[in-house]
Short mmCIF file of C-alpha atoms and ligand atoms in Angstrom, two decimals:
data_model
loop_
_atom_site.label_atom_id
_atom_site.label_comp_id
_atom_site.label_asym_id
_atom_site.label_seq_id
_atom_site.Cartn_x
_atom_site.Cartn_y
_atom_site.Cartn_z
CA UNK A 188 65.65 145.60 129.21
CA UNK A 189 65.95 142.16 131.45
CA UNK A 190 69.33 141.51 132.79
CA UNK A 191 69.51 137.98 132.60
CA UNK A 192 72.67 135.81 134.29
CA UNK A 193 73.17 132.67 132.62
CA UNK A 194 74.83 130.20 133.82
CA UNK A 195 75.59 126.98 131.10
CA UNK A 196 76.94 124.63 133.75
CA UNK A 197 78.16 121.41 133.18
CA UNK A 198 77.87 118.86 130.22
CA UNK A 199 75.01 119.44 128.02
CA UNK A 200 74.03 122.70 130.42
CA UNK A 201 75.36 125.22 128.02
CA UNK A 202 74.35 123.64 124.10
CA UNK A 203 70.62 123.84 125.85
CA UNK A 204 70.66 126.76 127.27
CA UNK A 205 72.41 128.67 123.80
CA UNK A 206 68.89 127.02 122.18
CA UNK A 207 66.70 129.10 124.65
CA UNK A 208 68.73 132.07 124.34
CA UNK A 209 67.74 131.88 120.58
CA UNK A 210 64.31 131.87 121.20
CA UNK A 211 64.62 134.76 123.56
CA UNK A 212 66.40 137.25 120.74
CA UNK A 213 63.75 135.67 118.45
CA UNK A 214 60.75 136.41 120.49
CA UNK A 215 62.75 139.69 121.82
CA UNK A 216 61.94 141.48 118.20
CA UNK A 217 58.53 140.76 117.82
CA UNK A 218 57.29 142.20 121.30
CA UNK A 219 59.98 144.89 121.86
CA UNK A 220 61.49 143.56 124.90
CA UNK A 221 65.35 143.64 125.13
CA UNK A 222 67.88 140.83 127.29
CA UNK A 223 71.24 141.78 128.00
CA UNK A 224 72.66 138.40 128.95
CA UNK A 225 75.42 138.35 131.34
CA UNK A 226 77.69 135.08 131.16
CA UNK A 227 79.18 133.49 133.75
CA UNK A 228 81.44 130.27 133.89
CA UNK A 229 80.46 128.33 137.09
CA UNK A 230 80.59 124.60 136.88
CA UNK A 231 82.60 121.58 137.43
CA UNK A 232 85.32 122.93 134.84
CA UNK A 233 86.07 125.68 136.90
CA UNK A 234 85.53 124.38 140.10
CA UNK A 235 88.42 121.52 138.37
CA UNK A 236 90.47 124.23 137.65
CA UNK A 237 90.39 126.86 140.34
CA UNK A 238 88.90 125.10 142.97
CA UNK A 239 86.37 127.84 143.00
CA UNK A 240 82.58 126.70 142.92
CA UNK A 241 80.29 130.09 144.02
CA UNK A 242 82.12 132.74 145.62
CA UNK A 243 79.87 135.13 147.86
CA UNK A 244 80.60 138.29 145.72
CA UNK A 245 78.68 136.58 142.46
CA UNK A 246 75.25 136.05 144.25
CA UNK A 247 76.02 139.64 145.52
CA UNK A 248 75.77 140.66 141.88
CA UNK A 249 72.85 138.03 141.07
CA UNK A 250 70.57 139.71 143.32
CA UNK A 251 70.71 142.72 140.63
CA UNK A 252 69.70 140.42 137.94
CA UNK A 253 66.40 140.28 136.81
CA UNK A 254 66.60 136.32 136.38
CA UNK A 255 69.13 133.59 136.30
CA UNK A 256 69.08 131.21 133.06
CA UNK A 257 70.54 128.00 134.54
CA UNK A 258 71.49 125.27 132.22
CA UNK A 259 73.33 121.89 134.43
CA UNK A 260 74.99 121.35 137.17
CA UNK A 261 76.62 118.01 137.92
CA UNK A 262 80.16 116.53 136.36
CA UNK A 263 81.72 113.35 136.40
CA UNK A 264 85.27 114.30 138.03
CA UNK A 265 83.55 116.16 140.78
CA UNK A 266 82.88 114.11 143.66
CA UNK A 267 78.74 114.05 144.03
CA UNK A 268 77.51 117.13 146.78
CA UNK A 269 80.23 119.89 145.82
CA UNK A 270 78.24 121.57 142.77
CA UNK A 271 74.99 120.57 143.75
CA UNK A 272 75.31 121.44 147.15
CA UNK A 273 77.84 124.10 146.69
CA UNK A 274 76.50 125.85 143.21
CA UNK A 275 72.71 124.73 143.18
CA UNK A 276 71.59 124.65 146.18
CA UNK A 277 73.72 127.68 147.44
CA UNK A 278 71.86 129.32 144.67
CA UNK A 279 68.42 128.40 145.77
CA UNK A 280 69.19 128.74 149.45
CA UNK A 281 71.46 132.38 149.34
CA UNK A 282 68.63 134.06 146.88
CA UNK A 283 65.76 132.43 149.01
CA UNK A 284 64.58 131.28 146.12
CA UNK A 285 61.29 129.17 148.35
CA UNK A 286 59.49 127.91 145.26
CA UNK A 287 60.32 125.48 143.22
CA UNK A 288 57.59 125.13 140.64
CA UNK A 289 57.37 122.25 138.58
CA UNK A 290 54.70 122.09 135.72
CA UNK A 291 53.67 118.11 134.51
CA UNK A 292 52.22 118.80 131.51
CA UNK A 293 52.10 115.88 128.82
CA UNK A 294 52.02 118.11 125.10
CA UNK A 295 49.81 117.07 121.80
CA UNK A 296 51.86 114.09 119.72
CA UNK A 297 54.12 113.13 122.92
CA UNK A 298 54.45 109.40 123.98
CA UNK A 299 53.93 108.90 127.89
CA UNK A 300 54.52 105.44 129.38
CA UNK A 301 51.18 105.92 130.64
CA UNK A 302 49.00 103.41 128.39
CA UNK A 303 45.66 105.72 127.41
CA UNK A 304 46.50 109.05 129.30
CA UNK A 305 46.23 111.76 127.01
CA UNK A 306 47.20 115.57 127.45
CA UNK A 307 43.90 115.69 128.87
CA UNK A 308 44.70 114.04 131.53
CA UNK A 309 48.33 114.52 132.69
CA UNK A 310 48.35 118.79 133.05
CA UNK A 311 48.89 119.40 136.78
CA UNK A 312 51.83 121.44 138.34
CA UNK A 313 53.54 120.52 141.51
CA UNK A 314 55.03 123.13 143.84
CA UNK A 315 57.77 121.91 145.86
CA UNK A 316 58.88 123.86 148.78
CA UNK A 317 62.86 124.60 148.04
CA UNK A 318 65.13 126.13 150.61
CA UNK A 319 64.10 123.74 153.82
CA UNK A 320 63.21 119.93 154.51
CA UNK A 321 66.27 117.47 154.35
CA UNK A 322 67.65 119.72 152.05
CA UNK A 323 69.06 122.44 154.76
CA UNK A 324 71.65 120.49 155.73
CA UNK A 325 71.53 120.17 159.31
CA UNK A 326 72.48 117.21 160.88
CA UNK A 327 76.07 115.54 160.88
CA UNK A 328 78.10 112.32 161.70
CA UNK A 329 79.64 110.64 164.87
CA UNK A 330 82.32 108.43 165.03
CA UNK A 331 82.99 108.80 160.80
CA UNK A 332 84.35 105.09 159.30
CA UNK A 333 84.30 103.15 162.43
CA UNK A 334 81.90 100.43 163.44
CA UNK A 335 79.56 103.14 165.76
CA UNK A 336 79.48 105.77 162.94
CA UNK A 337 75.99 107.81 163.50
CA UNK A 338 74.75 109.53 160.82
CA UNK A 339 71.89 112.16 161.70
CA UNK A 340 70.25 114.13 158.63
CA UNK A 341 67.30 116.27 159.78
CA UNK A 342 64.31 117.33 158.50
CA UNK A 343 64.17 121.30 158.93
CA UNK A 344 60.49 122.69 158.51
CA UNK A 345 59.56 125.65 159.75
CA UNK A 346 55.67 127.34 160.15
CA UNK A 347 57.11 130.51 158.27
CA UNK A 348 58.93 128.64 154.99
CA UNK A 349 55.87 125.70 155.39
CA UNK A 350 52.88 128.78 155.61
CA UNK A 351 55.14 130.74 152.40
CA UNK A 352 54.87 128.05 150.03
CA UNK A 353 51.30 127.07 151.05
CA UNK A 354 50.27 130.37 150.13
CA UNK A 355 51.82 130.26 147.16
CA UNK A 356 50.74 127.34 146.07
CA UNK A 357 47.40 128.34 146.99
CA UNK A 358 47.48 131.59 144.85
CA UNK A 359 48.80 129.66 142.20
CA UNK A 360 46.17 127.36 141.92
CA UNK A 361 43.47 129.86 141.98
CA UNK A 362 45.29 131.77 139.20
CA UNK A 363 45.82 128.53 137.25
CA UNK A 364 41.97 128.14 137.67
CA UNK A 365 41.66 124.86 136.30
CA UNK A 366 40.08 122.47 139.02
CA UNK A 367 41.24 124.56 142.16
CA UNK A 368 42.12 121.37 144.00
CA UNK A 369 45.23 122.10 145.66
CA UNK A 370 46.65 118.62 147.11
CA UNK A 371 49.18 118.51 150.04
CA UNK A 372 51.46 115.39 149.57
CA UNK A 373 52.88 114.05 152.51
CA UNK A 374 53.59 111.52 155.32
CA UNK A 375 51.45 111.94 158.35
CA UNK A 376 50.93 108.54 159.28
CA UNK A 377 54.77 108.28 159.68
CA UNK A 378 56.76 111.97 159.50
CA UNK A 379 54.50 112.73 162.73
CA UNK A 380 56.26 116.13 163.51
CA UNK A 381 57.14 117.42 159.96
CA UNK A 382 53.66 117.02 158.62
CA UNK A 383 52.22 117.23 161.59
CA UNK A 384 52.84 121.24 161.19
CA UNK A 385 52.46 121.52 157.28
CA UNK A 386 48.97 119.96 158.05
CA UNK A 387 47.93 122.08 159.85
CA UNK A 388 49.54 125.01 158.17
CA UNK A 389 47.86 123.93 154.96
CA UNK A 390 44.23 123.82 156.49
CA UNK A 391 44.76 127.06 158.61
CA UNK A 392 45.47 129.15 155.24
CA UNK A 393 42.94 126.99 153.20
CA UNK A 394 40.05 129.06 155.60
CA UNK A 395 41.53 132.08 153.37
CA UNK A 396 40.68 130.20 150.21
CA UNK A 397 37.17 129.12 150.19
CA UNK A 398 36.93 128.78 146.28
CA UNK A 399 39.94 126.29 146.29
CA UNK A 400 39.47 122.35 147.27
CA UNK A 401 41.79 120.61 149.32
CA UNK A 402 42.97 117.39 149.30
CA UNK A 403 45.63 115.06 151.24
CA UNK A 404 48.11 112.31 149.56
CA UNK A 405 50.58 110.22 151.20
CA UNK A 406 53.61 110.74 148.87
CA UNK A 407 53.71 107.09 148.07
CA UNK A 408 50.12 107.19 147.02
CA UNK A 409 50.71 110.27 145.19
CA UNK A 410 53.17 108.45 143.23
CA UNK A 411 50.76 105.77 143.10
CA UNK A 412 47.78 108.06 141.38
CA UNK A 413 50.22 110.26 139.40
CA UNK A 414 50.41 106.97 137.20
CA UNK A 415 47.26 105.24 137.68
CA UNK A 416 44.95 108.47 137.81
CA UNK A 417 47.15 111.98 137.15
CA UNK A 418 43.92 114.03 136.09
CA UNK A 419 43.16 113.64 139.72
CA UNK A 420 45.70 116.23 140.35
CA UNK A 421 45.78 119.65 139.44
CA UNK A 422 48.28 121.54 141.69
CA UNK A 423 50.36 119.68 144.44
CA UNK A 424 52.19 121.24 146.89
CA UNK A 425 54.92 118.95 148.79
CA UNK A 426 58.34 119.39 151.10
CA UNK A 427 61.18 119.96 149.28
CA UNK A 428 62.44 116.21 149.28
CA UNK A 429 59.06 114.77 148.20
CA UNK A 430 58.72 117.44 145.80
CA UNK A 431 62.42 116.07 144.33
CA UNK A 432 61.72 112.57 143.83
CA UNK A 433 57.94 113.12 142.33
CA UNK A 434 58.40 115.46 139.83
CA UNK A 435 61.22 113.15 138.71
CA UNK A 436 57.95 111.06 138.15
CA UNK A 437 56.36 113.77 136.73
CA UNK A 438 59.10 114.37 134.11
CA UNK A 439 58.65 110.60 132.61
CA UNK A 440 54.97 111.09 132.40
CA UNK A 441 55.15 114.05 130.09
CA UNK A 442 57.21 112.59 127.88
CA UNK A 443 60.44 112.51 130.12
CA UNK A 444 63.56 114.96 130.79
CA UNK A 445 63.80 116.30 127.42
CA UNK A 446 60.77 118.86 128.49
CA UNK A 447 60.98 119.01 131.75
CA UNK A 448 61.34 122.86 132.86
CA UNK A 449 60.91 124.03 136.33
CA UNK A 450 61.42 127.79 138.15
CA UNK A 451 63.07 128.23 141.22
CA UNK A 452 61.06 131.67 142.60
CA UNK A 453 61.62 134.39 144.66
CA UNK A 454 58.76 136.53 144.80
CA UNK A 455 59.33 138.82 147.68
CA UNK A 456 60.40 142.45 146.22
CA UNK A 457 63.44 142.65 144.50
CA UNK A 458 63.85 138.82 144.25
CA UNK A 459 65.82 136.77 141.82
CA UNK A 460 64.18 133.90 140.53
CA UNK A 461 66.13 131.31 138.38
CA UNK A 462 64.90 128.77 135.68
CA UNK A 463 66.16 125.56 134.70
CA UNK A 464 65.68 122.20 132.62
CA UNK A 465 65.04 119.95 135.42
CA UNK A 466 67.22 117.09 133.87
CA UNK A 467 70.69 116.83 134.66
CA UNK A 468 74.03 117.22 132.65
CA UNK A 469 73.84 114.06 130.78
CA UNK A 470 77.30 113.84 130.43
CA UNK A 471 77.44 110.75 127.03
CA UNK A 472 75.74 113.24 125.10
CA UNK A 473 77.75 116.43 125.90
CA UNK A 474 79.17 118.05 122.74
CA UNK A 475 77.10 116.00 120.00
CA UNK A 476 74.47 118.29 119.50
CA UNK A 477 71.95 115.75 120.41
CA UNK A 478 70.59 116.68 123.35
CA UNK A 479 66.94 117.39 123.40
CA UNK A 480 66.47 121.46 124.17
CA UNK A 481 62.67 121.86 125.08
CA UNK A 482 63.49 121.76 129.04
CA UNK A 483 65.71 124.55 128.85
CA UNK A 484 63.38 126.53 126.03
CA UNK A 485 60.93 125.51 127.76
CA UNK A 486 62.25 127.20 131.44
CA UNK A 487 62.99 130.35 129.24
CA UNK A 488 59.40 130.36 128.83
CA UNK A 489 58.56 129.78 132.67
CA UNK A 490 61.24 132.97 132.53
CA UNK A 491 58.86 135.23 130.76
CA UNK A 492 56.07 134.71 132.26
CA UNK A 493 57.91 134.73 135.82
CA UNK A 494 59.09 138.50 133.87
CA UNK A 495 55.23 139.51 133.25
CA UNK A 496 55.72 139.06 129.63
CA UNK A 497 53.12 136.44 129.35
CA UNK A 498 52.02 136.82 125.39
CA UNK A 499 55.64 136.02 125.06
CA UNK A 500 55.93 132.97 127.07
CA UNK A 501 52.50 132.08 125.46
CA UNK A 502 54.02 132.34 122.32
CA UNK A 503 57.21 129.75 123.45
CA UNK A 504 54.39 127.56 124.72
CA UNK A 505 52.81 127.39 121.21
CA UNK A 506 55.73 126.66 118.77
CA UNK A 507 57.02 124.16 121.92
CA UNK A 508 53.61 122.05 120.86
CA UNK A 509 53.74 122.70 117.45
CA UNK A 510 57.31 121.75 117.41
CA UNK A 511 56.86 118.92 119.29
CA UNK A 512 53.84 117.92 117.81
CA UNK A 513 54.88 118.20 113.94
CA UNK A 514 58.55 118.11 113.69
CA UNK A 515 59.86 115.84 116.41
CA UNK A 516 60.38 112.23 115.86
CA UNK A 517 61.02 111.61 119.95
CA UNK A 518 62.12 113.63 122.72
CA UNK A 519 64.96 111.45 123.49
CA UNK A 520 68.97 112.48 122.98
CA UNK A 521 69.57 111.42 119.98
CA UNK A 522 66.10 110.17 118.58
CA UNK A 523 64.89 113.59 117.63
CA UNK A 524 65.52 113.23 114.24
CA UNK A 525 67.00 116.49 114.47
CA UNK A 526 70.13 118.04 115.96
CA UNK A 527 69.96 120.19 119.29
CA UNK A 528 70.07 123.27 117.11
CA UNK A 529 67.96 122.28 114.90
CA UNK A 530 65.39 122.35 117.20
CA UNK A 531 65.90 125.90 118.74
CA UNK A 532 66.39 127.31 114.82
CA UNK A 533 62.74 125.85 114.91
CA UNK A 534 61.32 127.30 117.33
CA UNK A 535 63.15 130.35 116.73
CA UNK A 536 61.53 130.70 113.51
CA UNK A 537 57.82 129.47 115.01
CA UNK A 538 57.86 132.47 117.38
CA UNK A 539 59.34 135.14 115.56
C1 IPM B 297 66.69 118.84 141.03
C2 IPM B 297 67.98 118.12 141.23
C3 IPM B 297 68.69 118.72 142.42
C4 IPM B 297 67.78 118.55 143.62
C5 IPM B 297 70.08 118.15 142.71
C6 IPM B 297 70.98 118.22 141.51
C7 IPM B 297 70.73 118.82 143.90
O1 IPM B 297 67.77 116.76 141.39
O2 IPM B 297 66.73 120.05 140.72
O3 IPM B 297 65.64 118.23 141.15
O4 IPM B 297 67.83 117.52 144.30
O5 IPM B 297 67.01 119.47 143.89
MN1 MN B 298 65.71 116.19 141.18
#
C-alpha cells in the first residue's frame, strides 16, 4: 500500500492528474499493489480564498507519504512568485527534493520540429540539480522604485548539493546504460566561480566512474546540439536554472508539453519524492476536457518506477506509445482528436 498525496493545483492541474490516477487503479489490479490517495487542495483557489499557500504542518505530514502526485501550479489572479515560489519550490526545497529528473524522449508516431530526427535519435534524460543555483533565493534589492534601485540575485552552489547530484547523475547514467556519456552543461568561460566548482566536482567523482564518458557543453551550445545533433546526448546533468530553461527545449523536441513528465527526487532514506507534468496550468483550456494527459500519466509512471514497481511503470510506458502511436491525432490541447478522458480511459484499458 503507497500513500500517495496529490495535489491537482491550478487550471488544468487536477483534470490531468484524475487521468493518471486512473491508470494507477488500473495498473493497481493487475500487479497487486494498492494506493491510498490522500487529497489535498493547495493552489491559487485557496491561496485566493484563505490567503493560505503551504502551511508548515502539511509538508510535516508529506514527509510520511510515500510520493506526492503534483498536477499545476500557477493561476492567473495570483501575482507571478507566490505559488511557485511559495507552493513549488517550498515543496522541492522543504523535502530536499535535489533531483529534478527530466527524461527527453521523442515516442514512435510523434511529430518533433526537428526535420529527420527520429526516436532514435532524441532519447536522452537531463538531470537538473533542484534545491540550489539562482533558485535559493538569496540576494535582494536596494533602494526599491527609485532611480539607484540595485537588484542582486545570487547564484548559490555548494560542493555538497553540486557533488549530490553529480553522483546521481552519474549512477543514473550507468543504470540507464545506454551510451554512458554523462555531459555537464554549463558556463565556464563566463560563470567563473559557479562552474568553476561543479567542474571540478564533476571530474573529481568521474575518477569513481571509469565505465562512464564525460563530456562538457556550454549551455548555449547544448541548446545548440539538442536541436542540431540530440543523439549526441544521452544523460546531462546541469544547475538548476540551466536545467529549467533546457528541458523546456527538451519538452518541444519530444513532441512538446503534452508528454513532458519529470520527478523531483529525494533519495536519501525516508525521502519524499514528487512527480509532475512539467507543463504549466494552461489556464484557456481549464475545464474543457481538452488538455492533453500523457505528462501527468506519464509522471505517474516516473512514480512507479521511483516506487520499485518497475514492470508497472514499464507497462504505463507501453500503452503511453501505443496510445500515442495508434490513437492520437496530435499531442496538442485540443487536437487530440479525443477528449482528456478519453485518453486516460485508453490507457486505462491498455494496461489493465
Ligand atoms: C518547472 C517550472 C518551475 C521552475 C516554475 C513554475 C517555478 O518552470 O518546473 O520547470 O522554474 O522550476
Ligand atoms: Mn520550467
Amino acid at each position: 500500500m503507497y500513500k500517495i498525496g496529490v495535489i491537482g493545483g491550478d487550471g488544468t492541474g487536477p483534470e490531468v492528474v484524475k487521468e493518471g490516477m486512473k491508470v494507477l487503479k488500473a495498473i493497481s489490479g493487475k500487479y497487486d499493489i494498492k494506493f491510498d490517495f490522500i487529497h489535498y487542495d493547495f493552489g491559487g483557489k485557496r491561496y485566493l480564498k484563505t490567503g493560505e499557500v503551504l502551511p508548515d504542518a502539511a509538508i510535516e505530514e508529506f514527509r510520511k507519504l510515500d510520493a506526492i502526485y503534483l498536477g499545476a501550479i500557477g493561476h492567473p489572479d495570483v501575482k507571478p512568485g507566490i505559488l511557485e515560489k511559495g507552493l513549488l519550490l517550498k515543496l522541492r526545497f522543504a523535502l530536499d527534493q535535489y533531483i529534478n529528473l527530466r527524461p527527453v524522449k521523442l515516442y514512435p508516431g510523434v511529430d518533433t520540429p526537428l526535420k529527420d530526427k527520429s526516436p532514435d535519435d532524441i532519447d536522452f534524460t537531463v538531470v537538473r540539480e533542484n534545491t540550489e543555483g539562482l533558485y535559493a533565493g538569496a540576494g535582494g534589492t536596494l533602494k526599491k522604485g527609485t532611480a539607484d534601485e540595485v537588484a542582486i540575485q545570487e547564484s548559490i552552489n555548494t560542493r555538497k548539493g553540486v557533488e549530490r547530484c553529480l553522483r546521481y547523475a552519474f549512477d543514473y547514467c550507468r543504470k540507464r546504460n545506454k551510451d554512458k556519456k554523462l555531459t555537464l552543461c554549463g558556463k565556464t568561460n563566463v560563470l567563473t566561480f559557479a562552474f568553476d566548482l561543479w567542474e571540478r566536482a564533476f571530474y573529481d567523482v568521474a575518477k569513481e566512474y571509469s565505465d562512464i564518458k564525460t563530456d562538457y557543453a556550454h549551455v548555449d551550445a547544448t541548446c545548440m546540439w539538442m536541436v542540431k545533433n540530440p543523439e549526441w546526448f544521452d544523460v546531462i546533468v546541469t544547475d538548476n536554472m540551466f536545467g529549467d530553461i533546457i528541458t523546456d527545449l527538451g519538452a518541444m523536441i519530444q513532441g512538446g508539453m503534452g508528454i513532458a513528465a519529470g520527478g523531483n527526487i529525494n533519495l536519501d532514506e525516508g525521502g519524499t519524492s514528487m512527480f509532475e507534468p512539467i507543463g504549466g496550468s494552461a489556464p484557456k483550456y481549464t475545464g474543457k476536457n481538452v488538455i492533453n494527459p500523457m505528462a501527468a500519466i506519464c509522471a505517474a509512471g516516473m512514480m512507479l518506477e521511483h516506487l520499485g514497481e518497475s514492470k508497472a511503470a514499464d507497462d504505463i510506458e507501453k500503452a503511453v506509445i501505443k496510445v500515442v502511436q495508434n490513437d492520437m491525432k496530435s499531442l496538442s490541447a485540443g487536437k487530440m482528436g479525443h477528449t482528456t478522458s478519453e485518453i486516460g480511459d485508453m490507457v486505462a484499458k491498455e494496461v489493465a
